[in-house]
């Protein structure tokens, strides 16, 4: 009987698949999925975690509180603006850098290493350097001044504070995606380009009809990870505002709020509800992208 | 590929033996863990010396010292939630009300004997760790704020005395704000400010304002409270004689003072060793914070040793705390001069009250506002800092900024309780 | 005429590359030079790249005055090597199954892996800590390694890479009578070298820089990884930028070396050409 079942190709394939997935399912199940399920449970409760642990079922109260919380909306708005600007720029920049560094140019190995430097530099060092570049009499303003362009109070002025963080973020994450594009470019068979050359295709045509379509799955990955990463912006805004999200909420992000509730006021129930809300928003954004990047 | 595999196996074996070694423990000896941050590596070495002495006097107790230098309270809170916190740890007065209220600390009062001379501690410091008539922490040290002024910058504009009142401070600031090369950019500001509630709380109190009311709700949106803060805003916006560290590319007030970008700053005693070490060329002196509204005021910060309620070694933990906060223990490591010893006897024995640089800080202990205001203070700080800077840079008038900050903070407090 | 145009294009291209290179290299170079300056010189805010008062004190303090430096380095290497090796294997396995195998729950698992990425880590930190404590893995190597041996981001990445592979590959393998596992190990993985190289770089870096979780679960100085150990050079009130800069150089360089090493797999034409 069992032997009969085993002979079916589908069953064998399913067993093999789950064996391939097993390490992932076990490790992720214990260290990520259980905590997330726990967070979902928390989001429907009033929780006291410190001292004597206690839960009180509160239904949808935490979610209702989100709807009425002005700071959440400001944070979402900041984050959405951030995503809309950072993701396209860093994706395109990463692609351009990868294309250039994949071509037969002299010294490309050196450029590859130099362009990667921002990704390996530690965040504490980045912060100091950017303080030094961004301050009112800093490098950037001196440079702008030299070109007779208007200067800004990059860190103090709320109208530009978020933009300063955006610049820094693009600068430090573009190399990350550049490397992934570089890897993806290796998987495009040279024979395709050769055939296109014989057919008399121009460089641009090859790019639009061969390279871009074949990079589609990886581009989906890069855009989706870009969206997830930027929606979860925390470090930079925490460092720049000292954790307050100011001035006047201009650098407030959803994850900064979550952090404030989870660790500062120990309001785990509300923090969990916010986290789920954010996950929902990111999921929506990812679903929209999927329609653009439909597979097959 | 194969070499990598061998490498892994070797690593694993070596790791196994190392773990095996470190977990051995001789009989009858209790190990007490103590966690804190460190101000600098020197202070840490002094502290280790104290532990060695303690271990010599108490051969049955071993001290395990953990240094947590980043996100200290996040780590401590997480470990408290997981019942895996150290036996003894540092606690800032600012965070104390929350932990005392949630009953995760062990009261120390029952163990305190008369010969421990509790009265020797500065009373306001000790009070910061009292909750429902129990003492939950013994202050290890404290610092107040005082005015640092650059003597050379003062002489250059013909000043020879530090300002005594806030009016003088603003007048002096005007003289001290200088565009040295006349390029339209100011090289030296009169006064460096830190627009953070932890530094501005005493300005709220200067004209009789309050930060929180009896119920722990925010109450700083009153004309009295705003009057003091308005002085700070006016100087920055109208006089244009003060600057924030970030305006001049510094990461703290003491840095901008050391760089000569501000001729005066209000900073804590920790800035003294820092300035001496890092900027040996700067000739500075200190004075008490200038009076506002004719009254003296400053901030006072204190940190205590507290005991985890879950500790399995209560006696040993208490022995350690009482040793560290006892006269002898305190004297050994309070020499660094970053913060001041919390015992009056040690303070005078080490001569801090007679030291020209430290005396203003010692004087501040008598009238300083302790940096503490109930368990909601973290929420209030976030909202205040968020909006105060906004008012400082002229986005909105102070009054509307503070109104917003208070409303948001109180909404948060209500939702959290 | 055309020669001339392409030469100009080349000049412009190099100009852009050099300009962008400056933007990426200047902050790093500044940090490197700062690691050889005394604190006072860094804080003075000068723009000089060549230290006025050249000093090795900062490195001296890190290497010599901290007796545990060797231990920390060892711990970091141990953890990073294990984490990288296991991730490469497990992520590729899962990514391959999700991309190329038909099984009930395929779409659901893909969705779950995406969903896991969307929940911010700040909220799972305390529950994972409690789980590690329950397992008795606080203060241990397995507590550092096991939770990070799979990574949703790179499972997702591997899936996106494998999806592009030509179907003929597996069909040929099947005709040769290879099992799924044999196909994966003998045919698919060798072809995925560029993706594996990218993964190796990032997972190594992630593990190398991992800070918050080790900070919370490790209380034993002997078990500290480099970022935790080097963090003890930071002061509470004052930032000792000189030590921070030197420390950051010490742990940036290995990550950079790994990157330079794996970089050689990003050369076009190694892959599918053979299988055609």
PDB file of N, CA and C in Angstrom, chain A residues 38-48 54-63 267-273:
ATOM      1  N   UNK A  38       2.889  34.885  18.616  1.00  0.00           N
ATOM      2  CA  UNK A  38       2.787  35.462  19.955  1.00  0.00           C
ATOM      3  C   UNK A  38       2.459  36.955  19.863  1.00  0.00           C
ATOM      4  N   UNK A  39       3.110  37.640  18.902  1.00  0.00           N
ATOM      5  CA  UNK A  39       2.843  39.065  18.734  1.00  0.00           C
ATOM      6  C   UNK A  39       1.399  39.288  18.310  1.00  0.00           C
ATOM      7  N   UNK A  40       0.881  38.395  17.460  1.00  0.00           N
ATOM      8  CA  UNK A  40      -0.518  38.540  17.053  1.00  0.00           C
ATOM      9  C   UNK A  40      -1.416  38.403  18.273  1.00  0.00           C
ATOM     10  N   UNK A  41      -1.091  37.431  19.105  1.00  0.00           N
ATOM     11  CA  UNK A  41      -1.859  37.261  20.340  1.00  0.00           C
ATOM     12  C   UNK A  41      -1.770  38.523  21.208  1.00  0.00           C
ATOM     13  N   UNK A  42      -0.564  39.043  21.355  1.00  0.00           N
ATOM     14  CA  UNK A  42      -0.378  40.242  22.180  1.00  0.00           C
ATOM     15  C   UNK A  42      -1.211  41.409  21.686  1.00  0.00           C
ATOM     16  N   UNK A  43      -1.346  41.508  20.355  1.00  0.00           N
ATOM     17  CA  UNK A  43      -1.994  42.695  19.798  1.00  0.00           C
ATOM     18  C   UNK A  43      -3.470  42.772  20.183  1.00  0.00           C
ATOM     19  N   UNK A  44      -4.026  41.669  20.648  1.00  0.00           N
ATOM     20  CA  UNK A  44      -5.432  41.703  21.089  1.00  0.00           C
ATOM     21  C   UNK A  44      -5.546  41.793  22.604  1.00  0.00           C
ATOM     22  N   UNK A  45      -4.447  42.115  23.238  1.00  0.00           N
ATOM     23  CA  UNK A  45      -4.456  42.138  24.692  1.00  0.00           C
ATOM     24  C   UNK A  45      -3.873  43.436  25.249  1.00  0.00           C
ATOM     25  N   UNK A  46      -4.243  43.700  26.483  1.00  0.00           N
ATOM     26  CA  UNK A  46      -3.471  44.663  27.277  1.00  0.00           C
ATOM     27  C   UNK A  46      -2.452  43.827  28.020  1.00  0.00           C
ATOM     28  N   UNK A  47      -1.203  44.133  27.836  1.00  0.00           N
ATOM     29  CA  UNK A  47      -0.190  43.243  28.377  1.00  0.00           C
ATOM     30  C   UNK A  47       0.666  43.954  29.411  1.00  0.00           C
ATOM     31  N   UNK A  48       0.992  43.219  30.436  1.00  0.00           N
ATOM     32  CA  UNK A  48       2.035  43.710  31.332  1.00  0.00           C
ATOM     33  C   UNK A  48       3.141  42.679  31.303  1.00  0.00           C
ATOM     34  N   UNK A  54       1.034  39.547  32.818  1.00  0.00           N
ATOM     35  CA  UNK A  54      -0.420  39.403  32.809  1.00  0.00           C
ATOM     36  C   UNK A  54      -0.994  39.882  31.486  1.00  0.00           C
ATOM     37  N   UNK A  55      -2.027  39.178  31.030  1.00  0.00           N
ATOM     38  CA  UNK A  55      -2.712  39.571  29.797  1.00  0.00           C
ATOM     39  C   UNK A  55      -4.163  39.873  30.126  1.00  0.00           C
ATOM     40  N   UNK A  56      -4.711  40.852  29.437  1.00  0.00           N
ATOM     41  CA  UNK A  56      -6.154  41.079  29.557  1.00  0.00           C
ATOM     42  C   UNK A  56      -6.690  41.243  28.151  1.00  0.00           C
ATOM     43  N   UNK A  57      -7.602  40.400  27.753  1.00  0.00           N
ATOM     44  CA  UNK A  57      -8.172  40.453  26.413  1.00  0.00           C
ATOM     45  C   UNK A  57      -8.778  41.834  26.181  1.00  0.00           C
ATOM     46  N   UNK A  58      -8.410  42.455  25.094  1.00  0.00           N
ATOM     47  CA  UNK A  58      -8.979  43.783  24.864  1.00  0.00           C
ATOM     48  C   UNK A  58      -9.565  43.889  23.466  1.00  0.00           C
ATOM     49  N   UNK A  59      -9.771  42.756  22.825  1.00  0.00           N
ATOM     50  CA  UNK A  59     -10.410  42.771  21.502  1.00  0.00           C
ATOM     51  C   UNK A  59      -9.643  43.626  20.521  1.00  0.00           C
ATOM     52  N   UNK A  60     -10.373  44.462  19.829  1.00  0.00           N
ATOM     53  CA  UNK A  60      -9.747  45.257  18.771  1.00  0.00           C
ATOM     54  C   UNK A  60      -9.252  46.613  19.276  1.00  0.00           C
ATOM     55  N   UNK A  61      -9.259  46.788  20.598  1.00  0.00           N
ATOM     56  CA  UNK A  61      -8.947  48.112  21.152  1.00  0.00           C
ATOM     57  C   UNK A  61      -7.638  48.696  20.642  1.00  0.00           C
ATOM     58  N   UNK A  62      -6.603  47.848  20.585  1.00  0.00           N
ATOM     59  CA  UNK A  62      -5.309  48.358  20.137  1.00  0.00           C
ATOM     60  C   UNK A  62      -5.385  48.862  18.697  1.00  0.00           C
ATOM     61  N   UNK A  63      -6.167  48.172  17.882  1.00  0.00           N
ATOM     62  CA  UNK A  63      -6.270  48.574  16.483  1.00  0.00           C
ATOM     63  C   UNK A  63      -7.116  49.835  16.335  1.00  0.00           C
ATOM     64  N   UNK A 267       4.584  49.027  26.388  1.00  0.00           N
ATOM     65  CA  UNK A 267       3.209  48.784  25.999  1.00  0.00           C
ATOM     66  C   UNK A 267       3.241  47.776  24.849  1.00  0.00           C
ATOM     67  N   UNK A 268       3.491  46.513  25.183  1.00  0.00           N
ATOM     68  CA  UNK A 268       3.746  45.516  24.149  1.00  0.00           C
ATOM     69  C   UNK A 268       2.529  45.246  23.272  1.00  0.00           C
ATOM     70  N   UNK A 269       1.355  45.314  23.862  1.00  0.00           N
ATOM     71  CA  UNK A 269       0.147  45.040  23.084  1.00  0.00           C
ATOM     72  C   UNK A 269       0.004  46.017  21.932  1.00  0.00           C
ATOM     73  N   UNK A 270       0.148  47.284  22.250  1.00  0.00           N
ATOM     74  CA  UNK A 270       0.010  48.306  21.218  1.00  0.00           C
ATOM     75  C   UNK A 270       1.159  48.233  20.212  1.00  0.00           C
ATOM     76  N   UNK A 271       2.354  47.972  20.717  1.00  0.00           N
ATOM     77  CA  UNK A 271       3.504  47.854  19.817  1.00  0.00           C
ATOM     78  C   UNK A 271       3.283  46.718  18.830  1.00  0.00           C
ATOM     79  N   UNK A 272       2.735  45.594  19.320  1.00  0.00           N
ATOM     80  CA  UNK A 272       2.487  44.451  18.443  1.00  0.00           C
ATOM     81  C   UNK A 272       1.431  44.809  17.403  1.00  0.00           C
ATOM     82  N   UNK A 273       0.393  45.520  17.826  1.00  0.00           N
ATOM     83  CA  UNK A 273      -0.654  45.918  16.881  1.00  0.00           C
ATOM     84  C   UNK A 273      -0.065  46.810  15.787  1.00  0.00           C
TER      85      UNK A 273
END
